């Protein structure tokens, strides 16, 4: 699949196309223990792992749409207007995909006013004849969108799943012609005539696939067709003559932008510095335990240790860390006007052992902090102002205690969930 020509592999992923494909390929019953739907996130992660294994890239990035209108909407308000509204359960999963990419340390590029296609088009121009053209790189663009075939060049390939993620076809110039009857550089001319219902690009009314392919093989491009319009004759000549404005406008809409201003360097895309503990934690968070083993298969069993332990922040320069006893905990709570209480569960813990961080604001305004393995602490908080992290899991260790014991209640984790 990958051309064996001694060049480095750069994998650029059309995240939007793959996420949508994954959402429809995997059942909505894929959920976390908390009931969060993750079928699109799971499918995207499966695709990502599979493509990393297949392509073995040195460089990786993802491109994604934003919610803002694009420059195409500005010139044609009906652009993509025929599409159904995106399912809310899919929209909710886009931030989760971003979290997966962050765990892999893979850059995600998106820019208001442009589509992921335009970002990938700009990256392709960097590789073909731009700032990265001297870097000995072959670009493989992974998508589910045939529009991207127009980006194919001497060292640029487009990869489309054929049925499943495991069956990926790599398109070059000749394979594109073999499959569709036109070359990559003719994609926009083809869509200028035939249109694209999925994007609501009109094309020329009455011109279909067979006619468009025949005309492109005879006259090369849209300009050549109109230069030789009198040689066409018949109904096709009449339709093309009447639809010349629609054809030119449709070609404009179908053309991928290749000059988007991007703040990205090639070194930013190096597949490196993976924190396997973070990846393992993220996979467990979204109930992807079946995928953890694939990390060894792709990256080997060696992994990078985090730069610091979670508990390093509590260590003095000349003393070892010590867990605080219950007596110290009681004193801290008694002396404090306000408290913050963080429950760190076994998945988040640096050594898989749950513990609690407690921070108290003293009457003189000073802050005092400690960490403890004493999980049954809620009864000590009666009448206090408390900000929690992960109260829901903490209360499972204090089954008989009501939330009403605290004077004021706020949970950071719950707030984060609600804002997303």
PDB file of N, CA and C in Angstrom, residues 217-307:
ATOM      1  N   UNK A 217     -12.745  13.081 -21.532  1.00  0.00           N
ATOM      2  CA  UNK A 217     -11.771  12.267 -22.258  1.00  0.00           C
ATOM      3  C   UNK A 217     -11.510  12.845 -23.650  1.00  0.00           C
ATOM      4  N   UNK A 218     -12.487  13.543 -24.203  1.00  0.00           N
ATOM      5  CA  UNK A 218     -12.318  14.144 -25.523  1.00  0.00           C
ATOM      6  C   UNK A 218     -11.636  15.522 -25.465  1.00  0.00           C
ATOM      7  N   UNK A 219     -12.023  16.331 -24.462  1.00  0.00           N
ATOM      8  CA  UNK A 219     -11.603  17.737 -24.466  1.00  0.00           C
ATOM      9  C   UNK A 219     -10.798  18.148 -23.238  1.00  0.00           C
ATOM     10  N   UNK A 220     -10.508  17.226 -22.344  1.00  0.00           N
ATOM     11  CA  UNK A 220      -9.560  17.411 -21.240  1.00  0.00           C
ATOM     12  C   UNK A 220     -10.124  18.133 -20.024  1.00  0.00           C
ATOM     13  N   UNK A 221     -10.742  19.311 -20.207  1.00  0.00           N
ATOM     14  CA  UNK A 221     -11.248  20.058 -19.070  1.00  0.00           C
ATOM     15  C   UNK A 221     -12.447  20.908 -19.495  1.00  0.00           C
ATOM     16  N   UNK A 222     -13.016  21.639 -18.521  1.00  0.00           N
ATOM     17  CA  UNK A 222     -14.219  22.420 -18.806  1.00  0.00           C
ATOM     18  C   UNK A 222     -13.944  23.498 -19.842  1.00  0.00           C
ATOM     19  N   UNK A 223     -12.789  24.134 -19.741  1.00  0.00           N
ATOM     20  CA  UNK A 223     -12.451  25.176 -20.712  1.00  0.00           C
ATOM     21  C   UNK A 223     -12.360  24.589 -22.119  1.00  0.00           C
ATOM     22  N   UNK A 224     -11.743  23.391 -22.236  1.00  0.00           N
ATOM     23  CA  UNK A 224     -11.633  22.731 -23.534  1.00  0.00           C
ATOM     24  C   UNK A 224     -12.990  22.351 -24.096  1.00  0.00           C
ATOM     25  N   UNK A 225     -13.895  21.951 -23.216  1.00  0.00           N
ATOM     26  CA  UNK A 225     -15.251  21.587 -23.653  1.00  0.00           C
ATOM     27  C   UNK A 225     -15.957  22.802 -24.256  1.00  0.00           C
ATOM     28  N   UNK A 226     -15.866  23.937 -23.556  1.00  0.00           N
ATOM     29  CA  UNK A 226     -16.574  25.122 -24.062  1.00  0.00           C
ATOM     30  C   UNK A 226     -15.879  25.735 -25.279  1.00  0.00           C
ATOM     31  N   UNK A 227     -14.559  25.532 -25.385  1.00  0.00           N
ATOM     32  CA  UNK A 227     -13.868  26.004 -26.606  1.00  0.00           C
ATOM     33  C   UNK A 227     -14.337  25.227 -27.833  1.00  0.00           C
ATOM     34  N   UNK A 228     -14.703  23.983 -27.591  1.00  0.00           N
ATOM     35  CA  UNK A 228     -15.102  23.112 -28.710  1.00  0.00           C
ATOM     36  C   UNK A 228     -16.579  22.764 -28.645  1.00  0.00           C
ATOM     37  N   UNK A 229     -17.383  23.675 -28.111  1.00  0.00           N
ATOM     38  CA  UNK A 229     -18.800  23.402 -27.896  1.00  0.00           C
ATOM     39  C   UNK A 229     -19.529  23.038 -29.189  1.00  0.00           C
ATOM     40  N   UNK A 230     -19.096  23.610 -30.304  1.00  0.00           N
ATOM     41  CA  UNK A 230     -19.783  23.338 -31.574  1.00  0.00           C
ATOM     42  C   UNK A 230     -19.531  21.928 -32.076  1.00  0.00           C
ATOM     43  N   UNK A 231     -18.448  21.282 -31.598  1.00  0.00           N
ATOM     44  CA  UNK A 231     -18.164  19.903 -32.008  1.00  0.00           C
ATOM     45  C   UNK A 231     -19.008  18.889 -31.246  1.00  0.00           C
ATOM     46  N   UNK A 232     -19.639  19.331 -30.168  1.00  0.00           N
ATOM     47  CA  UNK A 232     -20.389  18.395 -29.327  1.00  0.00           C
ATOM     48  C   UNK A 232     -21.739  18.086 -29.942  1.00  0.00           C
ATOM     49  N   UNK A 233     -22.475  19.138 -30.253  1.00  0.00           N
ATOM     50  CA  UNK A 233     -23.746  18.949 -30.925  1.00  0.00           C
ATOM     51  C   UNK A 233     -24.818  18.326 -30.036  1.00  0.00           C
ATOM     52  N   UNK A 234     -26.045  18.266 -30.595  1.00  0.00           N
ATOM     53  CA  UNK A 234     -27.138  17.577 -29.938  1.00  0.00           C
ATOM     54  C   UNK A 234     -27.587  18.200 -28.632  1.00  0.00           C
ATOM     55  N   UNK A 235     -28.241  17.388 -27.810  1.00  0.00           N
ATOM     56  CA  UNK A 235     -28.822  17.843 -26.548  1.00  0.00           C
ATOM     57  C   UNK A 235     -27.747  18.322 -25.574  1.00  0.00           C
ATOM     58  N   UNK A 236     -26.598  17.643 -25.549  1.00  0.00           N
ATOM     59  CA  UNK A 236     -25.532  18.020 -24.619  1.00  0.00           C
ATOM     60  C   UNK A 236     -25.026  19.431 -24.894  1.00  0.00           C
ATOM     61  N   UNK A 237     -24.905  19.790 -26.191  1.00  0.00           N
ATOM     62  CA  UNK A 237     -24.464  21.142 -26.536  1.00  0.00           C
ATOM     63  C   UNK A 237     -25.455  22.173 -26.019  1.00  0.00           C
ATOM     64  N   UNK A 238     -26.744  21.879 -26.185  1.00  0.00           N
ATOM     65  CA  UNK A 238     -27.779  22.820 -25.735  1.00  0.00           C
ATOM     66  C   UNK A 238     -27.741  22.984 -24.212  1.00  0.00           C
ATOM     67  N   UNK A 239     -27.632  21.861 -23.483  1.00  0.00           N
ATOM     68  CA  UNK A 239     -27.617  21.917 -22.028  1.00  0.00           C
ATOM     69  C   UNK A 239     -26.388  22.666 -21.509  1.00  0.00           C
ATOM     70  N   UNK A 240     -25.235  22.397 -22.105  1.00  0.00           N
ATOM     71  CA  UNK A 240     -24.003  23.058 -21.670  1.00  0.00           C
ATOM     72  C   UNK A 240     -24.027  24.549 -21.986  1.00  0.00           C
ATOM     73  N   UNK A 241     -24.585  24.906 -23.113  1.00  0.00           N
ATOM     74  CA  UNK A 241     -24.668  26.322 -23.490  1.00  0.00           C
ATOM     75  C   UNK A 241     -25.574  27.079 -22.530  1.00  0.00           C
ATOM     76  N   UNK A 242     -26.705  26.471 -22.221  1.00  0.00           N
ATOM     77  CA  UNK A 242     -27.644  27.109 -21.299  1.00  0.00           C
ATOM     78  C   UNK A 242     -27.105  27.138 -19.864  1.00  0.00           C
ATOM     79  N   UNK A 243     -26.263  26.178 -19.539  1.00  0.00           N
ATOM     80  CA  UNK A 243     -25.792  26.046 -18.150  1.00  0.00           C
ATOM     81  C   UNK A 243     -24.370  26.489 -17.933  1.00  0.00           C
ATOM     82  N   UNK A 244     -23.831  27.344 -18.792  1.00  0.00           N
ATOM     83  CA  UNK A 244     -22.432  27.742 -18.680  1.00  0.00           C
ATOM     84  C   UNK A 244     -22.142  28.440 -17.346  1.00  0.00           C
ATOM     85  N   UNK A 245     -23.050  29.298 -16.890  1.00  0.00           N
ATOM     86  CA  UNK A 245     -22.816  29.996 -15.626  1.00  0.00           C
ATOM     87  C   UNK A 245     -22.839  29.037 -14.441  1.00  0.00           C
ATOM     88  N   UNK A 246     -23.792  28.085 -14.478  1.00  0.00           N
ATOM     89  CA  UNK A 246     -23.848  27.087 -13.399  1.00  0.00           C
ATOM     90  C   UNK A 246     -22.592  26.237 -13.378  1.00  0.00           C
ATOM     91  N   UNK A 247     -22.072  25.920 -14.547  1.00  0.00           N
ATOM     92  CA  UNK A 247     -20.863  25.090 -14.628  1.00  0.00           C
ATOM     93  C   UNK A 247     -19.668  25.809 -14.020  1.00  0.00           C
ATOM     94  N   UNK A 248     -19.486  27.067 -14.401  1.00  0.00           N
ATOM     95  CA  UNK A 248     -18.350  27.836 -13.883  1.00  0.00           C
ATOM     96  C   UNK A 248     -18.473  28.049 -12.373  1.00  0.00           C
ATOM     97  N   UNK A 249     -19.692  28.331 -11.919  1.00  0.00           N
ATOM     98  CA  UNK A 249     -19.916  28.537 -10.490  1.00  0.00           C
ATOM     99  C   UNK A 249     -19.705  27.239  -9.708  1.00  0.00           C
ATOM    100  N   UNK A 250     -20.180  26.135 -10.251  1.00  0.00           N
ATOM    101  CA  UNK A 250     -20.025  24.837  -9.594  1.00  0.00           C
ATOM    102  C   UNK A 250     -18.559  24.441  -9.496  1.00  0.00           C
ATOM    103  N   UNK A 251     -17.781  24.760 -10.525  1.00  0.00           N
ATOM    104  CA  UNK A 251     -16.351  24.464 -10.481  1.00  0.00           C
ATOM    105  C   UNK A 251     -15.673  25.271  -9.385  1.00  0.00           C
ATOM    106  N   UNK A 252     -16.091  26.521  -9.237  1.00  0.00           N
ATOM    107  CA  UNK A 252     -15.540  27.372  -8.180  1.00  0.00           C
ATOM    108  C   UNK A 252     -15.830  26.770  -6.810  1.00  0.00           C
ATOM    109  N   UNK A 253     -17.061  26.304  -6.579  1.00  0.00           N
ATOM    110  CA  UNK A 253     -17.440  25.719  -5.298  1.00  0.00           C
ATOM    111  C   UNK A 253     -16.704  24.418  -5.026  1.00  0.00           C
ATOM    112  N   UNK A 254     -16.453  23.630  -6.072  1.00  0.00           N
ATOM    113  CA  UNK A 254     -15.854  22.301  -5.913  1.00  0.00           C
ATOM    114  C   UNK A 254     -14.336  22.349  -5.751  1.00  0.00           C
ATOM    115  N   UNK A 255     -13.728  23.481  -6.073  1.00  0.00           N
ATOM    116  CA  UNK A 255     -12.267  23.580  -6.012  1.00  0.00           C
ATOM    117  C   UNK A 255     -11.797  23.761  -4.580  1.00  0.00           C
ATOM    118  N   UNK A 256     -10.895  22.895  -4.156  1.00  0.00           N
ATOM    119  CA  UNK A 256     -10.333  22.965  -2.808  1.00  0.00           C
ATOM    120  C   UNK A 256      -9.290  24.075  -2.736  1.00  0.00           C
ATOM    121  N   UNK A 257      -9.395  24.909  -1.703  1.00  0.00           N
ATOM    122  CA  UNK A 257      -8.443  25.991  -1.486  1.00  0.00           C
ATOM    123  C   UNK A 257      -7.093  25.416  -1.051  1.00  0.00           C
ATOM    124  N   UNK A 258      -6.009  25.978  -1.597  1.00  0.00           N
ATOM    125  CA  UNK A 258      -4.668  25.485  -1.263  1.00  0.00           C
ATOM    126  C   UNK A 258      -3.770  26.559  -0.644  1.00  0.00           C
ATOM    127  N   UNK A 259      -4.380  27.651  -0.226  1.00  0.00           N
ATOM    128  CA  UNK A 259      -3.570  28.740   0.315  1.00  0.00           C
ATOM    129  C   UNK A 259      -4.201  29.284   1.598  1.00  0.00           C
ATOM    130  N   UNK A 260      -4.532  28.379   2.502  1.00  0.00           N
ATOM    131  CA  UNK A 260      -5.056  28.785   3.809  1.00  0.00           C
ATOM    132  C   UNK A 260      -3.862  29.095   4.724  1.00  0.00           C
ATOM    133  N   UNK A 261      -3.910  30.204   5.406  1.00  0.00           N
ATOM    134  CA  UNK A 261      -2.827  30.547   6.323  1.00  0.00           C
ATOM    135  C   UNK A 261      -2.829  29.623   7.534  1.00  0.00           C
ATOM    136  N   UNK A 262      -1.820  28.774   7.659  1.00  0.00           N
ATOM    137  CA  UNK A 262      -1.752  27.795   8.749  1.00  0.00           C
ATOM    138  C   UNK A 262      -0.502  28.032   9.592  1.00  0.00           C
ATOM    139  N   UNK A 263      -0.666  27.938  10.891  1.00  0.00           N
ATOM    140  CA  UNK A 263       0.459  28.092  11.818  1.00  0.00           C
ATOM    141  C   UNK A 263       0.928  26.699  12.221  1.00  0.00           C
ATOM    142  N   UNK A 264       1.648  26.032  11.326  1.00  0.00           N
ATOM    143  CA  UNK A 264       2.084  24.654  11.568  1.00  0.00           C
ATOM    144  C   UNK A 264       3.453  24.439  10.920  1.00  0.00           C
ATOM    145  N   UNK A 265       4.315  23.739  11.631  1.00  0.00           N
ATOM    146  CA  UNK A 265       5.624  23.374  11.106  1.00  0.00           C
ATOM    147  C   UNK A 265       5.687  21.859  10.948  1.00  0.00           C
ATOM    148  N   UNK A 266       6.523  21.387  10.045  1.00  0.00           N
ATOM    149  CA  UNK A 266       6.632  19.955   9.816  1.00  0.00           C
ATOM    150  C   UNK A 266       7.030  19.217  11.092  1.00  0.00           C
ATOM    151  N   UNK A 267       7.925  19.811  11.885  1.00  0.00           N
ATOM    152  CA  UNK A 267       8.362  19.160  13.120  1.00  0.00           C
ATOM    153  C   UNK A 267       7.225  19.023  14.131  1.00  0.00           C
ATOM    154  N   UNK A 268       6.193  19.885  14.018  1.00  0.00           N
ATOM    155  CA  UNK A 268       5.031  19.762  14.906  1.00  0.00           C
ATOM    156  C   UNK A 268       4.275  18.464  14.668  1.00  0.00           C
ATOM    157  N   UNK A 269       4.442  17.890  13.481  1.00  0.00           N
ATOM    158  CA  UNK A 269       3.668  16.722  13.077  1.00  0.00           C
ATOM    159  C   UNK A 269       4.395  15.396  13.334  1.00  0.00           C
ATOM    160  N   UNK A 270       5.598  15.460  13.872  1.00  0.00           N
ATOM    161  CA  UNK A 270       6.338  14.232  14.178  1.00  0.00           C
ATOM    162  C   UNK A 270       5.541  13.377  15.158  1.00  0.00           C
ATOM    163  N   UNK A 271       5.424  12.083  14.848  1.00  0.00           N
ATOM    164  CA  UNK A 271       4.737  11.155  15.737  1.00  0.00           C
ATOM    165  C   UNK A 271       5.725  10.734  16.816  1.00  0.00           C
ATOM    166  N   UNK A 272       5.674  11.416  17.953  1.00  0.00           N
ATOM    167  CA  UNK A 272       6.685  11.190  18.986  1.00  0.00           C
ATOM    168  C   UNK A 272       6.113  11.592  20.343  1.00  0.00           C
ATOM    169  N   UNK A 273       6.936  11.385  21.371  1.00  0.00           N
ATOM    170  CA  UNK A 273       6.610  11.838  22.722  1.00  0.00           C
ATOM    171  C   UNK A 273       5.252  11.332  23.198  1.00  0.00           C
ATOM    172  N   UNK A 274       4.966  10.064  22.893  1.00  0.00           N
ATOM    173  CA  UNK A 274       3.718   9.483  23.367  1.00  0.00           C
ATOM    174  C   UNK A 274       3.817   9.192  24.856  1.00  0.00           C
ATOM    175  N   UNK A 275       2.820   9.603  25.599  1.00  0.00           N
ATOM    176  CA  UNK A 275       2.748   9.284  27.014  1.00  0.00           C
ATOM    177  C   UNK A 275       1.780   8.119  27.159  1.00  0.00           C
ATOM    178  N   UNK A 276       2.331   6.909  27.277  1.00  0.00           N
ATOM    179  CA  UNK A 276       1.473   5.735  27.278  1.00  0.00           C
ATOM    180  C   UNK A 276       0.548   5.685  28.488  1.00  0.00           C
ATOM    181  N   UNK A 277       0.960   6.238  29.606  1.00  0.00           N
ATOM    182  CA  UNK A 277       0.066   6.253  30.762  1.00  0.00           C
ATOM    183  C   UNK A 277      -1.159   7.119  30.473  1.00  0.00           C
ATOM    184  N   UNK A 278      -0.956   8.248  29.791  1.00  0.00           N
ATOM    185  CA  UNK A 278      -2.073   9.095  29.426  1.00  0.00           C
ATOM    186  C   UNK A 278      -2.980   8.388  28.422  1.00  0.00           C
ATOM    187  N   UNK A 279      -2.377   7.698  27.448  1.00  0.00           N
ATOM    188  CA  UNK A 279      -3.171   6.952  26.477  1.00  0.00           C
ATOM    189  C   UNK A 279      -3.979   5.857  27.167  1.00  0.00           C
ATOM    190  N   UNK A 280      -3.336   5.116  28.057  1.00  0.00           N
ATOM    191  CA  UNK A 280      -4.039   4.048  28.773  1.00  0.00           C
ATOM    192  C   UNK A 280      -5.199   4.614  29.591  1.00  0.00           C
ATOM    193  N   UNK A 281      -4.937   5.728  30.268  1.00  0.00           N
ATOM    194  CA  UNK A 281      -5.982   6.355  31.070  1.00  0.00           C
ATOM    195  C   UNK A 281      -7.146   6.811  30.184  1.00  0.00           C
ATOM    196  N   UNK A 282      -6.832   7.434  29.037  1.00  0.00           N
ATOM    197  CA  UNK A 282      -7.879   7.937  28.146  1.00  0.00           C
ATOM    198  C   UNK A 282      -8.702   6.785  27.580  1.00  0.00           C
ATOM    199  N   UNK A 283      -8.040   5.687  27.202  1.00  0.00           N
ATOM    200  CA  UNK A 283      -8.754   4.526  26.689  1.00  0.00           C
ATOM    201  C   UNK A 283      -9.675   3.941  27.756  1.00  0.00           C
ATOM    202  N   UNK A 284      -9.188   3.862  28.977  1.00  0.00           N
ATOM    203  CA  UNK A 284     -10.025   3.331  30.061  1.00  0.00           C
ATOM    204  C   UNK A 284     -11.198   4.263  30.362  1.00  0.00           C
ATOM    205  N   UNK A 285     -10.938   5.554  30.287  1.00  0.00           N
ATOM    206  CA  UNK A 285     -11.983   6.555  30.557  1.00  0.00           C
ATOM    207  C   UNK A 285     -13.174   6.360  29.632  1.00  0.00           C
ATOM    208  N   UNK A 286     -12.907   6.013  28.369  1.00  0.00           N
ATOM    209  CA  UNK A 286     -13.973   5.845  27.395  1.00  0.00           C
ATOM    210  C   UNK A 286     -14.306   4.378  27.135  1.00  0.00           C
ATOM    211  N   UNK A 287     -13.863   3.497  28.054  1.00  0.00           N
ATOM    212  CA  UNK A 287     -14.188   2.065  27.996  1.00  0.00           C
ATOM    213  C   UNK A 287     -13.638   1.407  26.735  1.00  0.00           C
ATOM    214  N   UNK A 288     -12.434   1.827  26.308  1.00  0.00           N
ATOM    215  CA  UNK A 288     -11.776   1.235  25.142  1.00  0.00           C
ATOM    216  C   UNK A 288     -10.715   0.221  25.585  1.00  0.00           C
ATOM    217  N   UNK A 289     -11.010  -0.545  26.608  1.00  0.00           N
ATOM    218  CA  UNK A 289      -9.999  -1.445  27.161  1.00  0.00           C
ATOM    219  C   UNK A 289      -9.504  -2.457  26.128  1.00  0.00           C
ATOM    220  N   UNK A 290     -10.372  -2.812  25.170  1.00  0.00           N
ATOM    221  CA  UNK A 290      -9.974  -3.779  24.146  1.00  0.00           C
ATOM    222  C   UNK A 290      -8.906  -3.216  23.211  1.00  0.00           C
ATOM    223  N   UNK A 291      -8.739  -1.886  23.208  1.00  0.00           N
ATOM    224  CA  UNK A 291      -7.776  -1.262  22.295  1.00  0.00           C
ATOM    225  C   UNK A 291      -6.409  -1.045  22.941  1.00  0.00           C
ATOM    226  N   UNK A 292      -6.322  -1.195  24.276  1.00  0.00           N
ATOM    227  CA  UNK A 292      -5.060  -0.928  24.964  1.00  0.00           C
ATOM    228  C   UNK A 292      -3.944  -1.818  24.426  1.00  0.00           C
ATOM    229  N   UNK A 293      -4.250  -3.094  24.182  1.00  0.00           N
ATOM    230  CA  UNK A 293      -3.246  -4.030  23.684  1.00  0.00           C
ATOM    231  C   UNK A 293      -2.686  -3.652  22.329  1.00  0.00           C
ATOM    232  N   UNK A 294      -3.457  -2.907  21.538  1.00  0.00           N
ATOM    233  CA  UNK A 294      -2.979  -2.519  20.203  1.00  0.00           C
ATOM    234  C   UNK A 294      -1.837  -1.510  20.279  1.00  0.00           C
ATOM    235  N   UNK A 295      -1.752  -0.794  21.382  1.00  0.00           N
ATOM    236  CA  UNK A 295      -0.662   0.174  21.527  1.00  0.00           C
ATOM    237  C   UNK A 295       0.687  -0.533  21.525  1.00  0.00           C
ATOM    238  N   UNK A 296       0.784  -1.681  22.220  1.00  0.00           N
ATOM    239  CA  UNK A 296       2.023  -2.465  22.209  1.00  0.00           C
ATOM    240  C   UNK A 296       2.332  -2.952  20.800  1.00  0.00           C
ATOM    241  N   UNK A 297       1.284  -3.351  20.078  1.00  0.00           N
ATOM    242  CA  UNK A 297       1.461  -3.890  18.728  1.00  0.00           C
ATOM    243  C   UNK A 297       2.022  -2.841  17.777  1.00  0.00           C
ATOM    244  N   UNK A 298       1.631  -1.578  17.983  1.00  0.00           N
ATOM    245  CA  UNK A 298       2.036  -0.509  17.074  1.00  0.00           C
ATOM    246  C   UNK A 298       3.310   0.183  17.529  1.00  0.00           C
ATOM    247  N   UNK A 299       3.377   0.492  18.830  1.00  0.00           N
ATOM    248  CA  UNK A 299       4.477   1.305  19.348  1.00  0.00           C
ATOM    249  C   UNK A 299       5.502   0.508  20.153  1.00  0.00           C
ATOM    250  N   UNK A 300       5.235  -0.787  20.363  1.00  0.00           N
ATOM    251  CA  UNK A 300       6.117  -1.579  21.200  1.00  0.00           C
ATOM    252  C   UNK A 300       5.765  -1.405  22.665  1.00  0.00           C
ATOM    253  N   UNK A 301       6.391  -2.167  23.529  1.00  0.00           N
ATOM    254  CA  UNK A 301       6.048  -2.137  24.946  1.00  0.00           C
ATOM    255  C   UNK A 301       6.746  -1.013  25.694  1.00  0.00           C
ATOM    256  N   UNK A 302       7.782  -0.428  25.079  1.00  0.00           N
ATOM    257  CA  UNK A 302       8.451   0.702  25.724  1.00  0.00           C
ATOM    258  C   UNK A 302       7.564   1.932  25.624  1.00  0.00           C
ATOM    259  N   UNK A 303       7.474   2.673  26.683  1.00  0.00           N
ATOM    260  CA  UNK A 303       6.710   3.908  26.625  1.00  0.00           C
ATOM    261  C   UNK A 303       7.380   4.969  27.478  1.00  0.00           C
ATOM    262  N   UNK A 304       7.029   6.222  27.176  1.00  0.00           N
ATOM    263  CA  UNK A 304       7.633   7.360  27.860  1.00  0.00           C
ATOM    264  C   UNK A 304       6.973   7.571  29.208  1.00  0.00           C
ATOM    265  N   UNK A 305       7.773   7.669  30.264  1.00  0.00           N
ATOM    266  CA  UNK A 305       7.232   7.985  31.578  1.00  0.00           C
ATOM    267  C   UNK A 305       6.833   9.464  31.621  1.00  0.00           C
ATOM    268  N   UNK A 306       5.783   9.814  32.333  1.00  0.00           N
ATOM    269  CA  UNK A 306       5.451  11.232  32.500  1.00  0.00           C
ATOM    270  C   UNK A 306       6.609  11.974  33.145  1.00  0.00           C
ATOM    271  N   UNK A 307       6.699  13.257  32.877  1.00  0.00           N
ATOM    272  CA  UNK A 307       7.815  14.042  33.392  1.00  0.00           C
ATOM    273  C   UNK A 307       7.835  14.089  34.918  1.00  0.00           C
TER     274      UNK A 307
END
